[in-house]
Amino acid sequence: MKVLVADDEPQIRRALKVGLERHGYKVVEAADGEEALDVFAEQSPNVVILDLAMPRLDGLGVCRELRGWSQVPIIILSVRGRDDDKIGALDLGADDYLTKPFSIEELLARMRAVLRRVEAGQASEPTAVTVGELTIDFARRTVTRGGTELHLTPLEFDILRYLALNPDRVLTHRQLLTRVWGDEYAEDSHTLRVHISNLRAKIEPDPMRPRYLRTEPRVGYRFLSGRS
Amino acid sequence: MPTTRCVYSYAVALAGVAAMTAALAALESVRHIANDSMLYLLVVIGVAVRYGSGPSVAASIASFLAFDWFFVQPHHGFTVSDPAEWLALVLFLCTAITVGQLTAMLRSRAEEAGQREMEAAALAEASWSVASQLDLDHALRVVLDRVVQISGAGDATLLGEKAGAHQVLAQVGDALDPAEHGLLVLPLGAGERIGYLVLRLPPGRELSMAERRAVNSLALHAGVVLERDRLMRVEAQTQALHEADRLKTALLSMVSHDFRSPLAAIKASAGSLMAPGEPLDEDTQSELLSGIITAVDRLNRMVENVLALSRLEAGAWRPMVEPTPVEEVVASALEPLSAESSARVEVSLEPGLGEVPVDPVQMAQVLYNLVENALRYSPPRAPVEVRAWRGYGSFVFEVADRGPGLPLGSETHLFEPFWRGPGLGESARAGVGLGLALCRGLVEAHGGEITALRRQGGGTVFRVELRREVGR
């Protein structure tokens, strides 16, 4: 498994290289956006870890460029307060993000999740997903918790279905809205918020401490599979 | 007065006399009227009212001559046969001139009063616009419009000093260059050159004394407006500098106290790990390493609070208010807590609370900071309560703990950046740092209020009260 780490800070590249190699990944490095594209073309890594703030070509540019011809999983590294860039990268097709400073465990968990999705993407769509006590049956459009059937509205089911088919992946407000409601609703994050709140009230044992649907502030939502 | 107008007014005076003469002749042919010369006075008064003293004198003399020529025996000659007629004629001339002069004087008085009134009205409007319009451009525009109205100028420009050069601040018609020939240039204010008012009057137009006075006053007025604006900017700058200075001082104190202890922990742990000698056992190693990570997390939180507060104070982080389910705010606030900490939080929300108009991220941050603070100052395993209910026209969030409670008199200081409780000195736990200051900043940005109360039975209650309708 080959990982491209693109970050202009040498100490971060070094630490990630050591950390990732200890877990059996092979690491290739790039110090700026242009170099990242070159190294990607040469080495065709399986995952790209991309810092947003880089000289020459920034992470957003690299993301746009890569998505032009590759579906490689991309994990964005950003700092707090640059929400717009982060959301922009996710809407461009980046798979996930981490806010600096982050721990190597968090990075590994994200990588495992995106790689699982790549694998799962090659198989056909699952007919059902079970997480903890929750079972979502896509074919029969039913949701049960601990054996009891929960009554979801069609919209709530569609939201849950889209999230559950992308386990542990952050889906932006725009992605959820355009997918479930349609393009003309892309900006209506209030509607989404209300539906998520209702959905949580139904599927979460304790809506104050959600274990299935996590809010990523300003960005979107994530379905937690419980695996890491 | 321009010459054409002058000639015209004399011509009208003479024409009036001629018309009156013709009328008298027509009347005379029917029957004789005693003292008919007095009818000429009507012409003299009319001319005086309309054109002032000069033309009225002309009308008087013309009347005198015309009467003598046409109506005094012998006709068609200036000689007078009856000495009594002489007296009457001279008396007539004196009366006509006196009446003309008096009327003309009255007229100019009335005119002057009218102009004063206009001047006063213009100034009153200009001052009103200045007092009520905080916007500089608008105030200057009103002043310039009045100048144009009074002076009849085709083009008018207000120039003001900006960054060492004169720039056009307001203009009507074309922008004028004061160096151009034939323009009326008035300074805005005495002494220091603040700027200029430049007018291009229509050809032949000159300002009367009263108009000149009014335009001058308006120019001075524009100067006052500019000066006030400059002072206000200086004031705002001073205030911002003062505020920045206060924050900087507080930040320095934070760097020296709060930042140093995690830094010291990191350095000591890393140093111990690298120190030569007996290799450390695995437990000790991981203990030191997790100490480093905890210290880094703490530093990171402090940096984030500093950044958030400075962005908030600089006005660069306005709340993006939208109707948000209350559950969502609470859930987002509890999310960053560890499972162990989260389990200590008891949430009770009034049923059917629905949505609250807040910035979901900022309000979650407020609640998180309050909960985190409450957990830190409570005895281990003591619960922290989060409550929310609907007040009269408001939403109330409360975070209540069973900690040591507030020192007397600290209820308001608590929310100042880097405030330290009395007697807490410089111990590592002493400062609440920026957490509560940030809470206050965020709540106030929402138009709400945050207070700290002593809790019955011990502990503290932090209460956030938000208006239910938040204007954007």
XYZ file of N, CA, C and O in Angstrom, chain A residues 37-194:
632
model
N 1.777 16.466 -7.808
C 1.213 15.938 -9.057
C 2.242 15.089 -9.806
O 1.926 14.004 -10.325
N 3.505 15.561 -9.824
C 4.563 14.788 -10.492
C 4.745 13.428 -9.840
O 4.781 12.401 -10.521
N 4.873 13.462 -8.486
C 5.110 12.215 -7.764
C 3.914 11.275 -7.951
O 4.086 10.064 -8.109
N 2.732 11.832 -7.967
C 1.548 10.995 -8.144
C 1.599 10.280 -9.493
O 1.354 9.076 -9.595
N 1.956 11.035 -10.545
C 2.010 10.445 -11.891
C 3.050 9.337 -11.966
O 2.840 8.304 -12.604
N 4.176 9.573 -11.270
C 5.271 8.605 -11.315
C 4.991 7.351 -10.498
O 5.283 6.247 -10.912
N 4.443 7.560 -9.318
C 4.391 6.477 -8.325
C 3.008 5.838 -8.179
O 2.895 4.795 -7.543
N 1.984 6.442 -8.741
C 0.587 6.041 -8.540
C 0.303 5.429 -7.167
O 0.127 4.234 -7.034
N 0.290 6.280 -6.129
C 0.011 5.811 -4.769
C -1.468 5.410 -4.612
O -2.290 5.778 -5.443
N -1.747 4.670 -3.532
C -3.124 4.225 -3.285
C -3.939 5.253 -2.511
O -5.159 5.227 -2.550
N -3.231 6.122 -1.751
C -3.904 7.159 -0.962
C -3.069 8.436 -1.056
O -1.841 8.358 -1.121
N -3.763 9.591 -1.072
C -3.034 10.866 -1.063
C -3.409 11.634 0.198
O -4.598 11.798 0.500
N -2.380 12.073 0.942
C -2.610 12.930 2.113
C -2.108 14.313 1.730
O -0.936 14.491 1.401
N -3.034 15.285 1.742
C -2.772 16.544 1.075
C -2.957 17.711 2.030
O -4.043 17.928 2.553
N -1.880 18.471 2.254
C -2.004 19.699 3.036
C -2.637 20.768 2.147
O -2.303 20.870 0.972
N -3.560 21.550 2.710
C -4.240 22.558 1.869
C -3.339 23.746 1.575
O -3.349 24.291 0.485
N -2.554 24.160 2.576
C -1.706 25.350 2.396
C -0.316 24.927 1.951
O 0.525 24.570 2.775
N -0.095 24.940 0.636
C 1.225 24.578 0.123
C 1.654 25.607 -0.905
O 0.819 26.217 -1.573
N 2.976 25.816 -1.071
C 3.437 26.749 -2.099
C 3.214 26.194 -3.512
O 2.911 25.008 -3.669
N 3.420 27.068 -4.471
C 3.273 26.762 -5.914
C 1.831 26.417 -6.266
O 1.118 27.235 -6.821
N 1.371 25.209 -5.922
C -0.032 24.881 -6.190
C -0.615 24.413 -4.862
O -0.057 23.528 -4.225
N -1.722 25.035 -4.418
C -2.243 24.652 -3.094
C -3.050 23.347 -3.180
O -3.296 22.817 -4.271
N -3.423 22.857 -2.012
C -4.099 21.563 -1.938
C -5.388 21.524 -2.740
O -5.728 20.500 -3.349
N -6.091 22.669 -2.746
C -7.348 22.744 -3.484
C -7.086 22.519 -4.979
O -7.809 21.777 -5.656
N -6.004 23.153 -5.466
C -5.637 23.012 -6.876
C -5.258 21.576 -7.209
O -5.654 21.034 -8.249
N -4.479 20.958 -6.308
C -4.056 19.572 -6.532
C -5.286 18.665 -6.579
O -5.416 17.788 -7.448
N -6.203 18.916 -5.646
C -7.416 18.115 -5.554
C -8.207 18.191 -6.865
O -8.640 17.188 -7.425
N -8.359 19.433 -7.357
C -9.126 19.639 -8.600
C -8.459 18.902 -9.751
O -9.106 18.198 -10.532
N -7.123 19.066 -9.818
C -6.332 18.450 -10.886
C -6.466 16.922 -10.842
O -6.777 16.291 -11.844
N -6.270 16.354 -9.636
C -6.301 14.892 -9.488
C -7.675 14.333 -9.859
O -7.775 13.320 -10.554
N -8.721 15.035 -9.409
C -10.076 14.516 -9.654
C -10.439 14.554 -11.142
O -11.404 13.950 -11.571
N -9.613 15.299 -11.915
C -9.841 15.331 -13.353
C -9.631 13.960 -13.990
O -10.210 13.662 -15.024
N -8.794 13.135 -13.367
C -8.489 11.861 -14.029
C -8.234 10.698 -13.070
O -7.833 9.625 -13.489
N -8.481 10.916 -11.763
C -8.218 9.805 -10.850
C -9.230 9.770 -9.712
O -9.696 10.815 -9.269
N -9.572 8.570 -9.282
C -10.487 8.425 -8.154
C -9.742 8.043 -6.877
O -10.335 7.538 -5.935
N -8.415 8.296 -6.862
C -7.614 7.916 -5.691
C -8.194 8.589 -4.432
O -8.613 9.739 -4.482
N -8.261 7.862 -3.311
C -8.740 8.494 -2.071
C -7.828 9.659 -1.648
O -6.608 9.520 -1.678
N -8.443 10.785 -1.298
C -7.677 11.970 -0.881
C -8.107 12.365 0.526
O -9.299 12.495 0.801
N -7.148 12.531 1.408
C -7.427 13.030 2.755
C -6.752 14.391 2.888
O -5.556 14.539 2.651
N -7.576 15.388 3.255
C -7.099 16.775 3.333
C -6.589 17.067 4.747
O -7.201 16.645 5.729
N -5.478 17.794 4.847
C -5.016 18.304 6.147
C -5.231 19.813 6.156
O -4.831 20.509 5.228
N -5.923 20.300 7.185
C -6.144 21.751 7.206
C -6.017 22.259 8.629
O -5.959 21.481 9.575
N -5.971 23.576 8.769
C -5.950 24.157 10.110
C -7.321 24.722 10.428
O -8.101 25.025 9.538
N -7.611 24.863 11.707
C -8.886 25.389 12.161
C -9.125 26.782 11.575
O -8.200 27.560 11.417
N -10.358 27.074 11.228
C -10.671 28.421 10.757
C -10.627 28.536 9.242
O -10.980 29.562 8.692
N -10.164 27.471 8.551
C -10.181 27.535 7.091
C -11.273 26.610 6.564
O -11.055 25.792 5.680
N -12.469 26.757 7.147
C -13.572 25.855 6.800
C -13.902 25.876 5.312
O -14.176 24.843 4.711
N -13.857 27.081 4.719
C -14.282 27.198 3.324
C -13.408 26.364 2.390
O -13.908 25.690 1.496
N -12.093 26.431 2.628
C -11.172 25.654 1.788
C -11.439 24.170 1.935
O -11.456 23.408 0.968
N -11.653 23.782 3.207
C -11.874 22.374 3.521
C -13.141 21.869 2.822
O -13.139 20.827 2.149
N -14.210 22.657 2.966
C -15.477 22.262 2.341
C -15.332 22.252 0.825
O -15.823 21.350 0.145
N -14.591 23.252 0.316
C -14.347 23.312 -1.128
C -13.677 22.045 -1.611
O -14.073 21.445 -2.625
N -12.655 21.592 -0.876
C -11.923 20.384 -1.275
C -12.831 19.164 -1.209
O -12.799 18.297 -2.104
N -13.673 19.099 -0.170
C -14.578 17.946 -0.047
C -15.598 17.946 -1.188
O -15.889 16.897 -1.769
N -16.106 19.139 -1.506
C -17.067 19.210 -2.606
C -16.409 18.880 -3.939
O -17.051 18.408 -4.870
N -15.082 19.147 -4.019
C -14.353 18.800 -5.244
C -14.111 17.296 -5.335
O -13.619 16.803 -6.341
N -14.387 16.583 -4.248
C -14.235 15.130 -4.310
C -13.191 14.562 -3.374
O -12.910 13.352 -3.419
N -12.598 15.409 -2.519
C -11.700 14.846 -1.502
C -12.544 13.946 -0.610
O -13.737 14.179 -0.433
N -11.923 12.901 -0.046
C -12.710 11.908 0.684
C -12.907 12.254 2.144
O -13.916 11.902 2.742
N -11.916 12.932 2.729
C -12.049 13.232 4.151
C -11.055 14.319 4.523
O -10.270 14.756 3.684
N -11.119 14.753 5.779
C -10.185 15.779 6.203
C -9.778 15.547 7.639
O -10.458 14.836 8.389
N -8.652 16.126 8.014
C -8.202 16.128 9.406
C -7.750 17.538 9.728
O -7.177 18.223 8.881
N -8.045 17.976 10.951
C -7.638 19.312 11.355
C -6.328 19.216 12.124
O -6.203 18.418 13.053
N -5.359 20.026 11.703
C -4.065 20.034 12.411
C -4.234 20.738 13.747
O -4.936 21.742 13.794
N -3.638 20.329 14.813
C -2.813 19.124 14.925
C -3.691 17.884 15.112
O -4.729 17.953 15.750
N -3.238 16.771 14.539
C -3.997 15.521 14.653
C -3.033 14.428 15.111
O -1.815 14.612 15.047
N -3.570 13.316 15.569
C -2.687 12.234 15.997
C -2.568 11.213 14.872
O -3.420 11.140 13.997
N -1.507 10.448 14.900
C -1.280 9.448 13.854
C -2.407 8.412 13.866
O -2.802 7.911 12.813
N -2.968 8.154 15.072
C -4.077 7.192 15.148
C -5.280 7.678 14.355
O -5.918 6.915 13.643
N -5.576 8.986 14.500
C -6.708 9.533 13.749
C -6.467 9.384 12.247
O -7.366 8.993 11.496
N -5.243 9.673 11.825
C -4.920 9.583 10.401
C -5.067 8.137 9.916
O -5.651 7.877 8.854
N -4.555 7.212 10.721
C -4.640 5.802 10.322
C -6.098 5.357 10.217
O -6.468 4.646 9.277
N -6.920 5.799 11.168
C -8.337 5.422 11.144
C -9.015 5.957 9.884
O -9.758 5.250 9.210
N -8.710 7.202 9.544
C -9.283 7.792 8.324
C -8.834 7.020 7.085
O -9.619 6.764 6.175
N -7.542 6.678 7.069
C -7.018 5.959 5.898
C -7.677 4.598 5.750
O -8.058 4.191 4.656
N -7.809 3.908 6.892
C -8.458 2.595 6.838
C -9.886 2.735 6.310
O -10.332 1.954 5.472
N -10.574 3.775 6.765
C -11.960 3.955 6.331
C -12.037 4.208 4.824
O -12.851 3.601 4.129
N -11.177 5.086 4.307
C -11.270 5.362 2.859
C -10.870 4.146 2.048
O -11.462 3.850 1.001
N -9.869 3.394 2.559
C -9.438 2.214 1.800
C -10.517 1.132 1.815
O -10.717 0.437 0.823
N -11.212 1.011 2.961
C -12.328 0.060 3.026
C -13.385 0.414 1.985
O -13.951 -0.443 1.331
N -13.640 1.709 1.852
C -14.667 2.125 0.889
C -14.252 1.808 -0.544
O -15.071 1.422 -1.363
N -12.915 1.978 -0.820
C -12.433 1.639 -2.165
C -12.696 0.167 -2.444
O -13.196 -0.210 -3.498
N -12.374 -0.657 -1.430
C -12.587 -2.097 -1.571
C -14.070 -2.403 -1.766
O -14.463 -3.117 -2.673
N -14.883 -1.807 -0.874
C -16.319 -2.072 -0.915
C -16.908 -1.588 -2.226
O -17.837 -2.185 -2.769
N -16.336 -0.486 -2.771
C -16.848 0.084 -4.011
C -16.749 -0.887 -5.167
O -17.529 -0.804 -6.115
N -15.763 -1.827 -5.071
C -15.615 -2.778 -6.161
C -16.668 -3.882 -6.089
O -17.067 -4.441 -7.097
N -17.109 -4.170 -4.862
C -18.196 -5.147 -4.725
C -19.506 -4.430 -5.054
O -19.543 -3.225 -5.203
N -20.581 -5.192 -5.170
C -21.868 -4.544 -5.444
C -22.383 -3.920 -4.147
O -21.933 -4.261 -3.054
N -23.344 -3.016 -4.269
C -23.882 -2.305 -3.117
C -24.458 -3.306 -2.108
O -25.156 -4.237 -2.511
N -24.167 -3.106 -0.818
C -24.698 -4.075 0.152
C -26.221 -3.962 0.234
O -26.780 -2.913 -0.074
N -26.871 -5.060 0.599
C -28.332 -5.002 0.718
C -28.731 -4.499 2.090
O -29.842 -4.022 2.280
N -27.813 -4.630 3.072
C -28.135 -4.143 4.416
C -26.845 -3.784 5.141
O -25.762 -4.258 4.791
N -26.961 -2.891 6.110
C -25.810 -2.513 6.928
C -26.233 -2.658 8.383
O -27.327 -2.235 8.764
N -25.383 -3.287 9.187
C -25.683 -3.388 10.605
C -24.546 -2.761 11.405
O -23.375 -3.079 11.188
N -24.902 -1.820 12.256
C -23.928 -1.180 13.131
C -24.508 -1.215 14.534
O -25.586 -0.666 14.765
N -23.813 -1.890 15.440
C -24.336 -2.008 16.798
C -25.730 -2.618 16.740
O -25.935 -3.669 16.137
N -26.683 -1.912 17.354
C -28.048 -2.440 17.388
C -28.856 -2.033 16.160
O -30.011 -2.424 16.009
N -28.234 -1.195 15.325
C -28.980 -0.606 14.218
C -28.791 -1.423 12.939
O -27.660 -1.731 12.562
N -29.886 -1.765 12.299
C -29.803 -2.457 11.016
C -30.593 -1.678 9.972
O -31.766 -1.348 10.176
N -29.908 -1.363 8.884
C -30.571 -0.636 7.795
C -30.664 -1.582 6.612
O -29.653 -2.052 6.093
N -31.909 -1.910 6.224
C -32.127 -2.822 5.103
C -32.478 -1.975 3.880
O -33.543 -1.368 3.813
N -31.536 -1.922 2.930
C -31.726 -1.028 1.777
C -32.797 -1.545 0.829
O -33.511 -0.788 0.206
N -32.865 -2.877 0.711
C -33.820 -3.449 -0.240
C -35.250 -3.228 0.249
O -36.110 -2.773 -0.503
N -35.490 -3.505 1.539
C -36.860 -3.376 2.046
C -37.148 -1.985 2.600
O -38.266 -1.716 3.051
N -36.108 -1.141 2.583
C -36.243 0.228 3.103
C -36.774 0.244 4.548
O -37.697 0.985 4.881
N -36.179 -0.586 5.379
C -36.574 -0.583 6.787
C -35.350 -0.347 7.667
O -34.219 -0.641 7.265
N -35.606 0.213 8.828
C -34.546 0.409 9.811
C -35.035 -0.191 11.126
O -36.168 0.074 11.555
N -34.205 -1.042 11.743
C -34.575 -1.594 13.047
C -33.486 -1.290 14.052
O -32.306 -1.189 13.706
N -33.915 -1.088 15.293
C -32.943 -0.923 16.376
C -33.294 -1.944 17.441
O -34.401 -1.915 17.968
N -32.350 -2.845 17.724
C -32.602 -3.894 18.715
C -33.841 -4.710 18.354
O -34.607 -5.101 19.237
N -34.058 -4.920 17.057
C -35.164 -5.752 16.630
C -36.462 -4.999 16.422
O -37.387 -5.510 15.795
N -36.541 -3.748 16.943
C -37.782 -2.988 16.789
C -37.694 -2.138 15.525
O -36.681 -1.446 15.315
N -38.733 -2.164 14.723
C -38.693 -1.370 13.514
C -38.934 0.108 13.837
O -39.799 0.459 14.634
N -38.112 0.969 13.225
C -38.267 2.408 13.430
C -38.987 2.997 12.225
O -38.783 2.564 11.099
N -39.841 3.981 12.474
C -40.606 4.549 11.363
C -39.961 5.833 10.865
O -40.094 6.883 11.490
N -39.274 5.710 9.755
C -38.603 6.861 9.157
C -39.414 7.365 7.966
O -40.022 6.574 7.252
N -39.382 8.666 7.774
C -40.015 9.196 6.558
C -39.116 8.831 5.375
O -37.931 8.537 5.564
N -39.654 8.845 4.139
C -38.816 8.514 2.982
C -37.562 9.376 2.899
O -36.482 8.874 2.586
N -37.687 10.691 3.199
C -36.511 11.564 3.141
C -35.481 11.163 4.190
O -34.281 11.117 3.925
N -35.955 10.890 5.396
C -35.033 10.482 6.460
C -34.300 9.202 6.071
O -33.097 9.065 6.295
N -35.053 8.283 5.453
C -34.412 7.029 5.040
C -33.342 7.296 3.985
O -32.249 6.741 4.050
N -33.661 8.182 3.025
C -32.687 8.484 1.974
C -31.414 9.108 2.544
O -30.311 8.811 2.085
N -31.582 10.004 3.519
C -30.399 10.622 4.147
C -29.557 9.539 4.819
O -28.341 9.440 4.624
N -30.238 8.709 5.606
C -29.532 7.666 6.351
C -28.852 6.687 5.391
O -27.718 6.265 5.610
N -29.545 6.359 4.324
C -29.016 5.410 3.342
C -27.726 5.951 2.727
O -26.713 5.256 2.668
N -27.766 7.220 2.293
C -26.593 7.817 1.656
C -25.418 7.861 2.635
O -24.282 7.542 2.280
N -25.714 8.230 3.899
C -24.649 8.286 4.904
C -24.100 6.889 5.205
O -22.890 6.675 5.275
N -25.013 5.921 5.342
C -24.589 4.567 5.736
C -23.837 3.862 4.607
O -23.002 2.997 4.862
N -24.118 4.264 3.367
C -23.377 3.672 2.246
C -21.973 4.255 2.147
O -21.138 3.767 1.393
N -21.730 5.341 2.903
C -20.390 5.943 2.961
C -19.911 5.961 4.403
O -19.700 7.029 4.980
N -19.753 4.793 5.003
C -19.461 4.758 6.435
C -18.161 5.490 6.769
O -17.199 5.400 6.016
N -18.183 6.208 7.873
C -17.011 6.916 8.402
C -16.485 7.998 7.469
O -15.389 8.496 7.639
N -17.284 8.347 6.478
C -16.834 9.397 5.574
C -17.651 10.650 5.846
O -18.858 10.573 6.054
N -16.987 11.818 5.836
C -17.754 13.039 6.033
C -18.432 13.395 4.711
O -17.813 13.374 3.656
N -19.740 13.635 4.785
C -20.470 14.098 3.604
C -20.862 15.545 3.861
O -21.419 15.864 4.912
N -20.545 16.428 2.931
C -20.819 17.849 3.154
C -22.314 18.108 3.026
O -23.054 17.315 2.447
N -22.718 19.249 3.586
C -24.122 19.653 3.467
C -24.543 19.633 2.008
O -25.591 19.127 1.644
N -23.676 20.181 1.157
C -24.010 20.275 -0.262
C -24.173 18.890 -0.879
O -25.113 18.646 -1.639
N -23.267 17.977 -0.522
C -23.360 16.624 -1.085
C -24.669 15.953 -0.677
O -25.364 15.353 -1.503
N -25.008 16.090 0.621
C -26.240 15.451 1.095
C -27.473 16.086 0.452
O -28.387 15.388 0.009
N -27.461 17.411 0.381
C -28.639 18.109 -0.137
C -28.846 17.825 -1.622
O -29.972 17.577 -2.057
N -27.763 17.855 -2.400
C -27.948 17.637 -3.835
C -28.311 16.173 -4.093
O -29.108 15.872 -4.976
N -27.756 15.273 -3.278
C -28.024 13.856 -3.503
C -29.456 13.482 -3.099
O -30.150 12.776 -3.835
N -29.905 13.984 -1.958
C -31.207 13.558 -1.451
C -32.348 14.435 -1.988
O -33.410 13.935 -2.343
N -32.103 15.759 -2.055
C -33.183 16.668 -2.469
C -33.089 17.069 -3.943
O -34.068 17.335 -4.581
N -31.828 17.226 -4.416
C -31.631 17.691 -5.789
C -30.806 18.970 -5.817
O -30.679 19.654 -4.806
N -30.253 19.283 -6.999
C -29.312 20.396 -7.148
C -29.853 21.723 -6.644
O -29.120 22.529 -6.083
N -31.163 21.950 -6.833
C -31.692 23.269 -6.493
C -31.766 23.484 -4.982
O -32.017 24.587 -4.530
N -31.515 22.455 -4.193
C -31.561 22.604 -2.727
C -30.177 22.671 -2.093
O -30.045 22.604 -0.884
N -29.137 22.819 -2.950
C -27.752 22.706 -2.471
C -27.430 23.609 -1.279
O -26.576 23.270 -0.471
N -28.119 24.764 -1.165
C -27.743 25.707 -0.114
C -28.637 25.608 1.130
O -28.454 26.333 2.082
N -29.619 24.732 1.080
C -30.635 24.752 2.141
C -30.226 23.915 3.353
O -30.859 22.910 3.677
N -29.156 24.341 4.032
C -28.634 23.509 5.112
C -29.574 23.480 6.318
O -29.489 22.579 7.143
N -30.483 24.457 6.384
C -31.418 24.439 7.508
C -32.357 23.233 7.424
O -32.580 22.528 8.404
N -32.882 22.979 6.232
C -33.742 21.813 6.022
C -33.023 20.535 6.460
O -33.576 19.692 7.161
N -31.771 20.432 6.027
C -30.990 19.253 6.356
C -30.843 19.112 7.871
O -31.038 18.022 8.428
N -30.545 20.235 8.519
C -30.348 20.218 9.967
C -31.599 19.690 10.685
O -31.508 18.872 11.596
N -32.757 20.161 10.229
C -34.005 19.743 10.864
C -34.233 18.246 10.664
O -34.580 17.515 11.606
